[in-house]
Coordinates of C-alpha atoms in Angstrom, one line a residue:
Chain A
X1 CA 129.7 83.0 92.3
X2 CA 129.4 86.6 93.5
X3 CA 126.1 87.5 95.1
X4 CA 124.2 90.7 96.0
X5 CA 123.2 91.3 99.6
X6 CA 119.7 90.1 99.0
X7 CA 120.9 86.9 97.3
X8 CA 123.2 86.1 100.2
X9 CA 120.3 86.4 102.7
X10 CA 118.0 84.2 100.5
X11 CA 120.8 81.6 100.0
X12 CA 121.3 81.3 103.7
X13 CA 117.5 80.8 104.3
X14 CA 117.2 78.2 101.5
X15 CA 120.1 76.2 102.9
X16 CA 122.1 76.8 99.8
X17 CA 125.7 77.9 99.3
X18 CA 124.8 80.2 96.5
X19 CA 121.8 81.3 94.4
X20 CA 121.5 83.3 91.2
X21 CA 119.0 85.6 89.7
X22 CA 116.0 83.8 88.3
X23 CA 116.4 80.7 90.4
X24 CA 113.3 79.4 92.2
X25 CA 114.0 78.5 95.8
X26 CA 112.0 77.5 98.9
X27 CA 113.2 79.6 101.9
X28 CA 112.6 79.6 105.6
X29 CA 111.0 82.8 106.9
X30 CA 111.8 84.5 110.2
X31 CA 108.5 86.4 110.5
X32 CA 105.1 86.3 108.7
X33 CA 103.0 89.4 109.0
X34 CA 99.4 90.3 108.3
X35 CA 96.9 93.1 108.9
X36 CA 93.2 93.4 109.3
X37 CA 92.5 93.5 105.5
X38 CA 94.7 90.7 104.4
X39 CA 94.7 88.3 107.4
X40 CA 91.0 87.4 107.2
X41 CA 91.5 86.0 103.6
X42 CA 94.6 84.1 104.9
X43 CA 92.8 82.6 107.9
X44 CA 90.0 81.4 105.6
X45 CA 92.5 79.8 103.3
X46 CA 94.4 78.3 106.2
X47 CA 91.3 76.7 107.7
X48 CA 89.7 75.7 104.3
X49 CA 92.8 73.6 103.6
X50 CA 92.6 71.8 106.9
X51 CA 95.6 73.3 108.7
X52 CA 95.2 73.4 112.4
X53 CA 98.3 75.0 113.9
X54 CA 100.6 77.7 112.8
X55 CA 104.3 76.6 112.4
X56 CA 105.6 78.9 115.2
X57 CA 103.4 81.2 117.3
X58 CA 106.4 83.5 118.0
X59 CA 107.1 84.1 114.3
X60 CA 103.8 85.4 113.2
X61 CA 102.7 89.0 113.7
X62 CA 99.1 90.2 113.2
X63 CA 98.5 94.0 113.3
X64 CA 95.0 95.3 112.9
X65 CA 96.0 98.8 111.6
X66 CA 94.1 99.6 108.4
X67 CA 90.5 100.1 109.4
X68 CA 91.1 100.4 113.2
X69 CA 89.9 101.6 115.6
X70 CA 87.1 99.8 113.8
X71 CA 85.6 102.2 111.2
X72 CA 82.3 100.3 110.6
X73 CA 80.5 97.1 111.4
X74 CA 82.1 95.1 108.6
X75 CA 85.6 96.3 109.6
X76 CA 84.7 95.3 113.2
X77 CA 83.7 91.9 112.1
X78 CA 87.0 91.4 110.2
X79 CA 89.0 92.5 113.3
X80 CA 86.9 90.2 115.5
X81 CA 87.6 87.3 113.2
X82 CA 91.4 87.7 113.2
X83 CA 91.4 88.5 117.0
X84 CA 89.8 85.1 117.6
X85 CA 92.3 83.4 115.4
X86 CA 95.2 85.1 117.2
X87 CA 93.8 83.9 120.6
X88 CA 93.1 80.4 119.4
X89 CA 96.6 80.0 117.9
X90 CA 98.2 81.9 120.8
X91 CA 100.0 84.3 118.4
X92 CA 102.4 86.1 120.6
X93 CA 102.7 89.2 118.4
X94 CA 99.1 90.1 118.0
X95 CA 98.8 93.9 118.7
X96 CA 95.4 95.1 119.9
X97 CA 94.2 98.7 119.7
X98 CA 96.1 100.3 122.5
X99 CA 99.4 98.6 121.6
X100 CA 98.8 98.7 117.9
X101 CA 100.7 100.9 115.6
X102 CA 101.0 101.1 111.8
X103 CA 102.6 97.7 111.2
X104 CA 105.8 98.8 109.4
X105 CA 106.6 101.3 112.1
X106 CA 105.6 98.9 114.8
X107 CA 107.6 95.8 113.7
X108 CA 111.1 97.4 113.9
X109 CA 110.1 99.3 117.1
X110 CA 109.2 96.0 118.7
X111 CA 112.5 94.5 117.7
X112 CA 110.8 91.9 115.4
X113 CA 113.0 92.7 112.4
X114 CA 116.8 92.5 112.5
X115 CA 119.6 92.4 109.9
X116 CA 119.7 89.2 107.8
X117 CA 116.1 88.2 108.4
X118 CA 113.7 87.0 105.8
X119 CA 110.3 88.6 106.5
X120 CA 107.2 88.3 104.4
X121 CA 104.0 90.2 105.0
X122 CA 100.6 90.4 103.4
X123 CA 101.1 94.1 102.9
X124 CA 103.0 95.6 100.0
X125 CA 105.0 97.9 102.3
X126 CA 106.6 95.0 104.1
X127 CA 109.8 96.0 102.2
X128 CA 110.3 98.7 104.9
X129 CA 112.6 96.4 107.0
X130 CA 115.3 96.5 104.3
X131 CA 116.4 99.7 106.1
X132 CA 117.7 97.3 108.8
X133 CA 119.6 95.1 106.3
X134 CA 116.8 92.4 106.2
X135 CA 115.2 90.9 103.2
X136 CA 111.5 91.7 103.4
X137 CA 108.8 91.8 100.8
X138 CA 105.1 91.9 100.4
X139 CA 103.1 88.9 99.4
X140 CA 99.3 88.1 99.3
X141 CA 97.0 86.4 101.7
X142 CA 97.4 82.9 100.3
X143 CA 101.2 83.1 100.6
X144 CA 100.6 84.3 104.2
X145 CA 98.4 81.3 104.9
X146 CA 101.0 78.9 103.4
X147 CA 103.8 80.5 105.4
X148 CA 101.8 80.4 108.6
X149 CA 101.3 76.7 108.0
X150 CA 104.8 75.7 107.0
X151 CA 107.3 78.5 107.9
X152 CA 108.5 78.5 104.3
X153 CA 107.7 80.3 101.1
X154 CA 108.9 80.2 97.5
X155 CA 110.9 83.0 95.8
X156 CA 112.3 83.7 92.4
X157 CA 115.7 85.0 93.3
X158 CA 115.8 88.7 92.1
X159 CA 118.5 90.5 90.3
X160 CA 119.4 93.9 91.6
X161 CA 119.9 97.6 90.9
X162 CA 122.6 99.3 92.8
X163 CA 122.2 102.9 94.1
X164 CA 125.4 104.4 95.4
X165 CA 124.5 107.4 97.6
X166 CA 127.1 110.1 98.1
X167 CA 127.1 113.5 99.8
X168 CA 125.0 115.0 102.5
X169 CA 121.4 116.1 101.9
X170 CA 120.3 119.7 102.5
X171 CA 118.5 120.7 105.7
X172 CA 114.9 120.3 104.4
X173 CA 115.7 117.2 102.4
X174 CA 114.9 113.8 103.9
X175 CA 114.5 110.1 102.8
X176 CA 111.1 110.9 101.2
X177 CA 112.6 113.4 98.8
X178 CA 115.4 111.0 97.9
X179 CA 113.1 108.0 97.2
X180 CA 110.6 110.2 95.2
X181 CA 113.6 111.5 93.2
X182 CA 114.7 107.9 92.5
X183 CA 111.1 106.8 91.5
X184 CA 110.8 109.8 89.3
X185 CA 114.1 108.8 87.6
X186 CA 113.4 105.0 87.1
X187 CA 109.6 104.9 87.0
X188 CA 107.0 102.9 88.9
X189 CA 108.2 99.7 87.2
X190 CA 111.8 100.7 87.0
X191 CA 112.9 98.1 89.5
X192 CA 110.2 95.5 88.7
X193 CA 111.0 92.0 90.1
X194 CA 114.4 93.3 91.3
X195 CA 116.1 94.4 94.5
X196 CA 117.2 98.0 95.1
X197 CA 120.4 97.9 97.0
X198 CA 121.5 101.2 98.7
X199 CA 125.2 101.6 99.4
X200 CA 127.7 104.4 99.6
X201 CA 129.0 106.9 102.1
X202 CA 125.9 109.1 101.8
X203 CA 124.0 106.5 103.9
X204 CA 125.8 107.7 107.0
X205 CA 124.0 111.1 106.6
X206 CA 120.6 109.4 106.6
X207 CA 118.8 108.7 109.9
X208 CA 117.2 105.4 110.4
X209 CA 113.8 107.0 110.0
X210 CA 114.8 108.3 106.6
X211 CA 116.1 104.9 105.6
X212 CA 112.8 103.3 106.7
X213 CA 111.0 105.8 104.4
X214 CA 113.2 104.9 101.4
X215 CA 113.0 101.1 101.8
X216 CA 109.2 101.5 102.4
X217 CA 108.7 103.0 98.9
X218 CA 110.9 100.5 97.0
X219 CA 107.6 98.8 96.0
X220 CA 106.5 102.1 94.3
X221 CA 109.3 101.4 91.8
X222 CA 108.0 97.9 91.4
X223 CA 110.9 96.4 93.4
X224 CA 110.8 93.1 95.3
X225 CA 112.7 94.7 98.1
X226 CA 114.9 97.6 99.0
X227 CA 117.9 97.0 101.2
X228 CA 120.5 99.2 102.9
X229 CA 124.0 98.3 104.0
X230 CA 124.2 97.8 107.8
X231 CA 126.3 100.5 109.6
X232 CA 126.8 101.7 113.2
X233 CA 123.5 103.5 113.1
X234 CA 121.7 100.3 112.2
X235 CA 123.4 98.3 114.9
X236 CA 122.6 101.0 117.5
X237 CA 118.9 100.8 116.4
X238 CA 118.9 97.0 116.7
X239 CA 120.6 97.1 120.1
X240 CA 118.0 99.6 121.4
X241 CA 115.0 97.6 120.1
X242 CA 115.8 93.9 119.8
X243 CA 117.3 91.0 121.6
X244 CA 116.9 88.7 118.5
X245 CA 120.1 87.3 117.1
X246 CA 121.1 88.8 113.7
X247 CA 123.5 88.4 110.8
X248 CA 125.1 91.2 108.9
X249 CA 125.4 90.5 105.1
X250 CA 127.3 92.6 102.6
X251 CA 127.2 92.3 98.8
X252 CA 130.3 90.7 97.2
X253 CA 132.5 93.4 95.6
X254 CA 132.0 91.7 92.2
X255 CA 128.3 91.1 92.5
X256 CA 126.4 91.6 89.3
X257 CA 123.9 94.5 89.0
X258 CA 121.5 95.0 86.2
X259 CA 121.9 98.7 86.5
X260 CA 123.9 101.1 88.7
X261 CA 123.2 104.7 89.7
X262 CA 125.2 107.2 91.7
X263 CA 123.1 109.8 93.5
X264 CA 124.6 112.9 95.0
X265 CA 122.3 113.7 98.0
X266 CA 123.5 117.3 98.2
X267 CA 121.8 117.9 94.8
X268 CA 118.4 116.6 95.8
X269 CA 115.7 119.2 96.1
X270 CA 112.5 118.8 98.1
X271 CA 110.4 116.7 95.7
X272 CA 106.7 116.2 95.1
X273 CA 104.9 113.5 93.2
X274 CA 101.9 114.8 91.3
X275 CA 98.7 112.7 90.6
X276 CA 98.2 109.9 89.8
X277 CA 101.6 108.0 90.0
X278 CA 104.5 108.3 92.4
X279 CA 106.8 108.7 89.3
X280 CA 105.2 112.0 88.4
X281 CA 107.8 113.9 90.3
X282 CA 108.7 117.6 90.3
X283 CA 111.2 119.5 92.5
X284 CA 109.6 122.0 94.8
X285 CA 111.0 124.7 92.4
X286 CA 108.9 123.4 89.6
X287 CA 105.5 122.8 91.3
X288 CA 103.8 126.1 90.5
X289 CA 100.8 127.3 92.4
X290 CA 98.7 124.3 93.6
X291 CA 95.9 125.1 96.0
X292 CA 95.2 122.4 98.6
X293 CA 92.3 121.4 100.9
X294 CA 93.9 118.8 103.2
X295 CA 97.3 117.9 104.6
X296 CA 98.0 114.4 105.9
X297 CA 101.2 113.7 107.9
X298 CA 101.7 110.1 108.9
X299 CA 101.5 106.5 107.4
X300 CA 104.0 103.7 107.4
X301 CA 106.1 105.9 105.1
X302 CA 106.4 109.1 107.3
X303 CA 104.7 108.8 110.7
X304 CA 107.9 108.3 112.7
X305 CA 109.2 110.6 115.5
X306 CA 111.6 112.4 113.2
X307 CA 108.6 113.2 110.8
X308 CA 106.5 114.5 113.6
X309 CA 109.4 116.6 114.9
X310 CA 110.0 118.2 111.5
X311 CA 106.3 118.9 111.0
X312 CA 106.0 120.5 114.5
X313 CA 109.2 122.5 114.0
X314 CA 107.5 124.2 111.0
X315 CA 104.0 124.6 112.5
X316 CA 105.1 125.7 115.9
X317 CA 103.9 129.1 116.8
X318 CA 102.1 129.5 113.5
X319 CA 98.6 128.9 112.2
X320 CA 97.3 126.5 109.6
X321 CA 95.9 128.4 106.6
X322 CA 92.2 129.1 106.5
X323 CA 90.2 126.3 104.9
X324 CA 93.0 123.7 105.1
X325 CA 92.4 120.6 107.2
X326 CA 95.6 119.2 108.7
X327 CA 95.6 115.6 110.1
X328 CA 98.7 114.1 111.8
X329 CA 99.0 110.4 112.6
X330 CA 101.9 109.3 114.8
X331 CA 102.5 105.8 113.5
X332 CA 102.7 104.0 116.9
X333 CA 101.6 104.5 120.5
X334 CA 105.3 104.9 121.5
X335 CA 105.9 107.6 118.9
X336 CA 102.6 109.3 120.0
X337 CA 103.8 109.3 123.6
X338 CA 107.2 110.5 122.7
X339 CA 105.7 113.4 120.6
X340 CA 103.5 114.2 123.6
X341 CA 106.4 114.3 126.0
X342 CA 108.4 116.5 123.7
X343 CA 105.6 119.0 123.5
X344 CA 105.1 118.4 119.8
X345 CA 101.4 117.4 120.0
X346 CA 100.7 120.7 121.8
X347 CA 102.5 122.6 119.1
X348 CA 100.5 120.8 116.4
X349 CA 97.2 121.3 118.0
X350 CA 97.9 125.0 118.7
X351 CA 98.7 125.5 115.1
X352 CA 95.3 124.1 114.1
X353 CA 96.1 120.5 113.2
X354 CA 94.3 117.4 114.5
X355 CA 96.3 114.5 115.9
X356 CA 94.9 111.0 115.6
X357 CA 95.6 107.7 117.2
X358 CA 97.8 105.4 115.0
X359 CA 95.9 104.1 111.9
X360 CA 96.5 103.7 108.2
X361 CA 93.4 105.8 107.9
X362 CA 93.1 108.0 104.9
X363 CA 96.3 106.8 103.2
X364 CA 94.3 104.1 101.4
X365 CA 91.0 105.9 101.6
X366 CA 89.9 104.0 104.6
X367 CA 88.7 106.6 107.1
X368 CA 89.8 109.6 109.1
X369 CA 90.2 112.1 106.3
X370 CA 88.6 111.0 103.0
X371 CA 88.6 113.5 100.1
X372 CA 85.5 114.7 98.2
X373 CA 85.4 115.1 94.5
X374 CA 87.7 117.9 93.2
X375 CA 89.6 118.1 96.5
X376 CA 93.4 118.0 96.8
X377 CA 95.7 116.8 99.5
X378 CA 99.4 117.0 100.2
X379 CA 100.2 113.7 102.0
X380 CA 103.4 112.2 103.4
X381 CA 101.9 108.8 102.3
X382 CA 103.2 106.5 99.6
X383 CA 100.6 106.3 96.8
X384 CA 98.6 108.9 94.8
X385 CA 96.7 106.6 92.5
X386 CA 93.2 107.5 91.3
X387 CA 90.8 107.4 94.2
X388 CA 93.5 106.4 96.7
X389 CA 92.4 108.9 99.4
X390 CA 88.7 109.0 98.5
X391 CA 86.7 110.2 95.6
X392 CA 88.0 109.1 92.2
X393 CA 88.1 112.7 91.2
X394 CA 90.2 113.8 94.1
X395 CA 94.0 114.3 94.0
X396 CA 96.9 113.4 96.2
X397 CA 100.4 115.0 96.0
X398 CA 103.1 113.0 97.8
X399 CA 105.7 114.9 99.7
X400 CA 107.9 115.0 102.8
X401 CA 106.7 116.0 106.2
X402 CA 108.6 119.3 105.8
X403 CA 106.8 120.2 102.5
X404 CA 103.5 119.0 103.9
X405 CA 103.8 121.2 107.0
X406 CA 104.9 124.2 105.0
X407 CA 101.9 123.7 102.6
X408 CA 99.6 123.6 105.6
X409 CA 100.6 127.1 106.5
X410 CA 100.1 128.6 103.1
X411 CA 97.3 126.5 101.6
X412 CA 99.4 125.8 98.5
X413 CA 102.2 123.3 98.0
X414 CA 105.1 125.2 99.5
X415 CA 108.8 125.1 100.0
X416 CA 109.9 124.7 103.7
X417 CA 112.9 126.8 102.9
X418 CA 110.6 129.8 102.3
X419 CA 108.8 129.4 105.6
X420 CA 111.2 128.1 108.3
X421 CA 113.4 130.4 110.3
Chain B
X1 CA 93.2 74.3 78.4
X2 CA 91.6 77.0 76.2
X3 CA 89.3 80.0 76.9
X4 CA 87.5 82.4 74.7
X5 CA 86.1 85.9 75.3
X6 CA 85.8 89.5 74.4
X7 CA 88.5 92.0 75.3
X8 CA 88.4 94.9 77.8
X9 CA 91.5 97.0 77.2
X10 CA 93.3 99.2 79.6
X11 CA 96.6 101.1 79.7
X12 CA 99.8 100.9 81.7
X13 CA 100.1 100.8 85.6
X14 CA 96.6 99.6 86.3
X15 CA 96.9 99.6 90.1
X16 CA 95.1 97.5 92.7
X17 CA 93.3 100.6 94.0
X18 CA 91.4 101.0 90.8
X19 CA 90.9 97.2 90.4
X20 CA 89.2 97.1 93.8
X21 CA 89.1 100.4 95.8
X22 CA 90.0 100.1 99.5
X23 CA 86.7 101.5 100.5
X24 CA 85.3 98.0 99.7
X25 CA 87.9 96.0 101.6
X26 CA 85.8 95.7 104.7
X27 CA 84.7 92.4 103.1
X28 CA 86.6 89.6 101.5
X29 CA 83.6 87.9 99.8
X30 CA 84.7 87.5 96.2
X31 CA 81.1 88.0 94.9
X32 CA 80.7 91.4 96.8
X33 CA 84.2 92.5 95.6
X34 CA 83.3 91.6 92.0
X35 CA 80.4 94.1 92.1
X36 CA 83.0 96.9 92.4
X37 CA 85.7 95.5 90.1
X38 CA 87.5 98.2 88.0
X39 CA 85.0 100.7 89.3
X40 CA 87.4 103.7 89.5
X41 CA 88.8 103.1 86.0
X42 CA 85.8 101.8 84.1
X43 CA 82.4 102.4 85.6
X44 CA 80.7 100.1 83.0
X45 CA 82.9 97.1 83.4
X46 CA 80.8 95.3 85.9
X47 CA 77.5 95.7 83.9
X48 CA 79.2 94.7 80.6
X49 CA 81.5 91.9 81.5
X50 CA 80.4 88.4 80.5
X51 CA 81.8 85.1 81.9
X52 CA 84.9 84.2 79.9
X53 CA 85.8 87.8 78.9
X54 CA 89.4 88.9 78.9
X55 CA 91.3 91.9 80.3
X56 CA 94.2 93.1 78.2
X57 CA 96.5 95.9 79.6
X58 CA 99.9 97.5 79.3
X59 CA 102.9 97.2 81.6
X60 CA 103.0 96.8 85.4
X61 CA 99.4 95.5 85.7
X62 CA 98.3 95.2 89.4
X63 CA 100.9 97.5 90.8
X64 CA 100.4 98.9 94.4
X65 CA 98.9 97.1 97.3
X66 CA 99.3 93.4 98.1
X67 CA 95.5 92.9 98.4
X68 CA 94.6 89.5 97.0
X69 CA 91.1 91.0 96.8
X70 CA 92.2 92.4 93.4
X71 CA 92.7 89.0 91.5
X72 CA 89.8 87.6 93.5
X73 CA 87.5 90.4 92.3
X74 CA 88.6 89.9 88.7
X75 CA 88.1 86.2 88.8
X76 CA 84.7 86.4 90.5
X77 CA 83.7 89.0 87.9
X78 CA 84.0 86.1 85.4
X79 CA 87.3 87.1 83.7
X80 CA 89.0 84.0 82.2
X81 CA 92.5 85.5 81.7
X82 CA 94.4 88.7 82.1
X83 CA 97.0 89.5 79.4
X84 CA 99.5 92.3 80.0
X85 CA 102.9 93.5 78.8
X86 CA 104.2 92.9 82.4
X87 CA 102.6 92.3 85.8
X88 CA 103.6 93.8 89.1
X89 CA 105.2 91.1 91.1
X90 CA 102.8 90.7 94.1
X91 CA 99.8 90.6 91.7
X92 CA 101.6 88.0 89.7
X93 CA 102.1 85.7 92.7
X94 CA 98.5 86.3 94.0
X95 CA 96.9 85.5 90.6
X96 CA 98.8 82.2 90.5
X97 CA 98.0 81.4 94.1
X98 CA 94.3 81.9 93.7
X99 CA 94.1 80.3 90.2
X100 CA 93.5 83.4 88.0
X101 CA 95.3 82.7 84.7
X102 CA 97.6 85.5 83.5
X103 CA 99.9 85.8 80.5
X104 CA 102.7 88.2 79.7
X105 CA 102.8 89.2 76.0
X106 CA 103.8 92.7 75.0
X107 CA 103.2 92.0 71.3
X108 CA 99.6 91.0 71.9
X109 CA 99.0 94.1 74.0
X110 CA 100.2 96.3 71.1
X111 CA 97.9 94.6 68.5
X112 CA 94.7 93.8 70.4
X113 CA 91.9 96.4 70.6
X114 CA 89.0 96.6 73.0
X115 CA 86.1 94.4 71.8
X116 CA 88.3 91.9 69.9
X117 CA 87.4 88.2 70.3
X118 CA 90.3 86.1 71.6
X119 CA 91.0 82.4 72.2
X120 CA 93.8 81.7 74.6
X121 CA 95.7 78.4 75.1
X122 CA 97.3 78.2 78.5
X123 CA 99.6 75.2 77.9
X124 CA 101.2 76.7 74.8
X125 CA 100.8 80.4 75.6
X126 CA 99.3 81.0 72.2
X127 CA 96.8 83.9 71.9
X128 CA 94.6 83.8 68.8
X129 CA 92.8 87.0 67.8
X130 CA 89.7 85.8 66.1
X131 CA 88.6 89.3 65.1
X132 CA 91.9 90.2 63.3
X133 CA 92.9 86.7 62.2
X134 CA 96.3 86.8 63.8
X135 CA 98.1 85.1 66.7
X136 CA 100.7 86.0 69.3
X137 CA 103.1 83.8 71.4
X138 CA 102.6 84.6 75.1
X139 CA 105.0 83.4 77.7
X140 CA 103.6 80.1 79.1
X141 CA 104.0 79.5 82.9
X142 CA 107.2 77.8 84.0
X143 CA 106.8 74.2 85.1
X144 CA 106.8 75.1 88.8
X145 CA 103.8 77.4 88.2
X146 CA 102.0 74.8 86.0
X147 CA 102.3 72.2 88.8
X148 CA 101.0 74.7 91.3
X149 CA 98.0 75.6 89.2
X150 CA 97.4 72.0 88.3
X151 CA 97.3 71.2 92.0
X152 CA 94.5 73.8 92.4
X153 CA 96.6 76.6 94.0
X154 CA 99.4 77.1 96.4
X155 CA 97.9 75.4 99.5
X156 CA 96.7 72.3 97.8
X157 CA 100.2 72.1 96.2
X158 CA 101.8 72.3 99.7
X159 CA 99.4 69.6 101.0
X160 CA 100.2 67.4 98.1
X161 CA 104.0 67.8 98.6
X162 CA 103.7 67.0 102.3
X163 CA 101.4 64.1 101.3

């Protein structure tokens, strides 16, 4: 029977020749991931049920990134709790502040995700690694505990939606605009329970960083995972970052899809999602005059080097608008250092932005840039739900780093085409 | 097994940020979390909810974050079952794994109003609306899920299998 890319990976990890949509399977996992919010619950479950040892201390990653550097006493206690667990279990991939980055930027950078892997993480944006041709998906803390104990987890095999990407995106259009466009088209439950498979010759025009952004936001369409075909760029990335063995899967030519879309990337405009759902999208030409108080550039969605470069290229030699607070979060220490060496941090600071150590920070309303009632932010993050970045009466507009940086200069949501040279 | 309670009704795409805002995630104590349950969508929920009460919502309930704190908060607030047109997939898994009963039933969601009194039978999936004298057929759990719930959640199920 013909299978999608995701189905092939799942079949291989369940020891089966084939699987079909709807089938319940038990699969081996290559990596189990948790953060400082979800791991404490998992550790409690793990211990409460009498498990003493994790199944494989190399195949677990714990990244305290949400409320770190510790934002308050309770957050510090949670971090201490998981740190002690990581030491006790000799977890090899525990990343302390100093090595820590935002988990979904850090895991690929550390070479812990490669094509053909099955990765589960107690964080909904675990689907990011689909950019590398891996099956990865978010689960909860109890699932994390069970997988830490057994190295296995259960899945209902998903059906899939196929997105054939063609053409080359415009200069100021990146993965963020494309995925927002898609979510606007199919809705926040448009891919519920299903895989989003990205194929087509347009992929070649998308950088790895753009692909990470797109796979990252598959969850915002309700998808179980988003996955890209593996190409030369993917293999070059893997070669640079990892020594793990990998397997490249391709969908069967006659694989069944529940829906198919063709998207011409050359037609995509810079896109913004209005409050309070990622599906409330408008092109930059339709946004009107929206005054803003804060700009956030960072997160597991858009805190990679390409994102910092784009933002700096727009802010360089200019000044942030009066009354606008601009906060930039390089997603990992390595990205931060790279940005520093390229002179980008200096450009950002001279323009009037602040640059933070890696943290999820304000993306989920944790710390480092919380909004007051009535305030508006343009953010390169992934969610604009009610209260997401602070007060329930604040507003978040999701956009690309280029739109965010352009908006920082004018104090209104702006088109990078109107500002850049 | 049957439960009975009064309905709190919400719309589509109720996300985990409104079920339990991230500003309270510096604890995982279910009782503490329950004190802020639904806070950003319904300020009165916590003061009004009684043990056994029922949440009814539209499509994609529990979308967003993977935080298990969301079903934990709902369960600790005393809610006996959540009925929705559809559930976001991570919330669906988490609810089952921690033993919060959930039922998908678009028809029920259309008919039921806030304040209705319901009786829900988990084995058959039948929802009886005592206020309106009608009943709806929800989708009962597949056997795999029923076994998991009967075992007392995912980890006890695994321990039993390993037995």
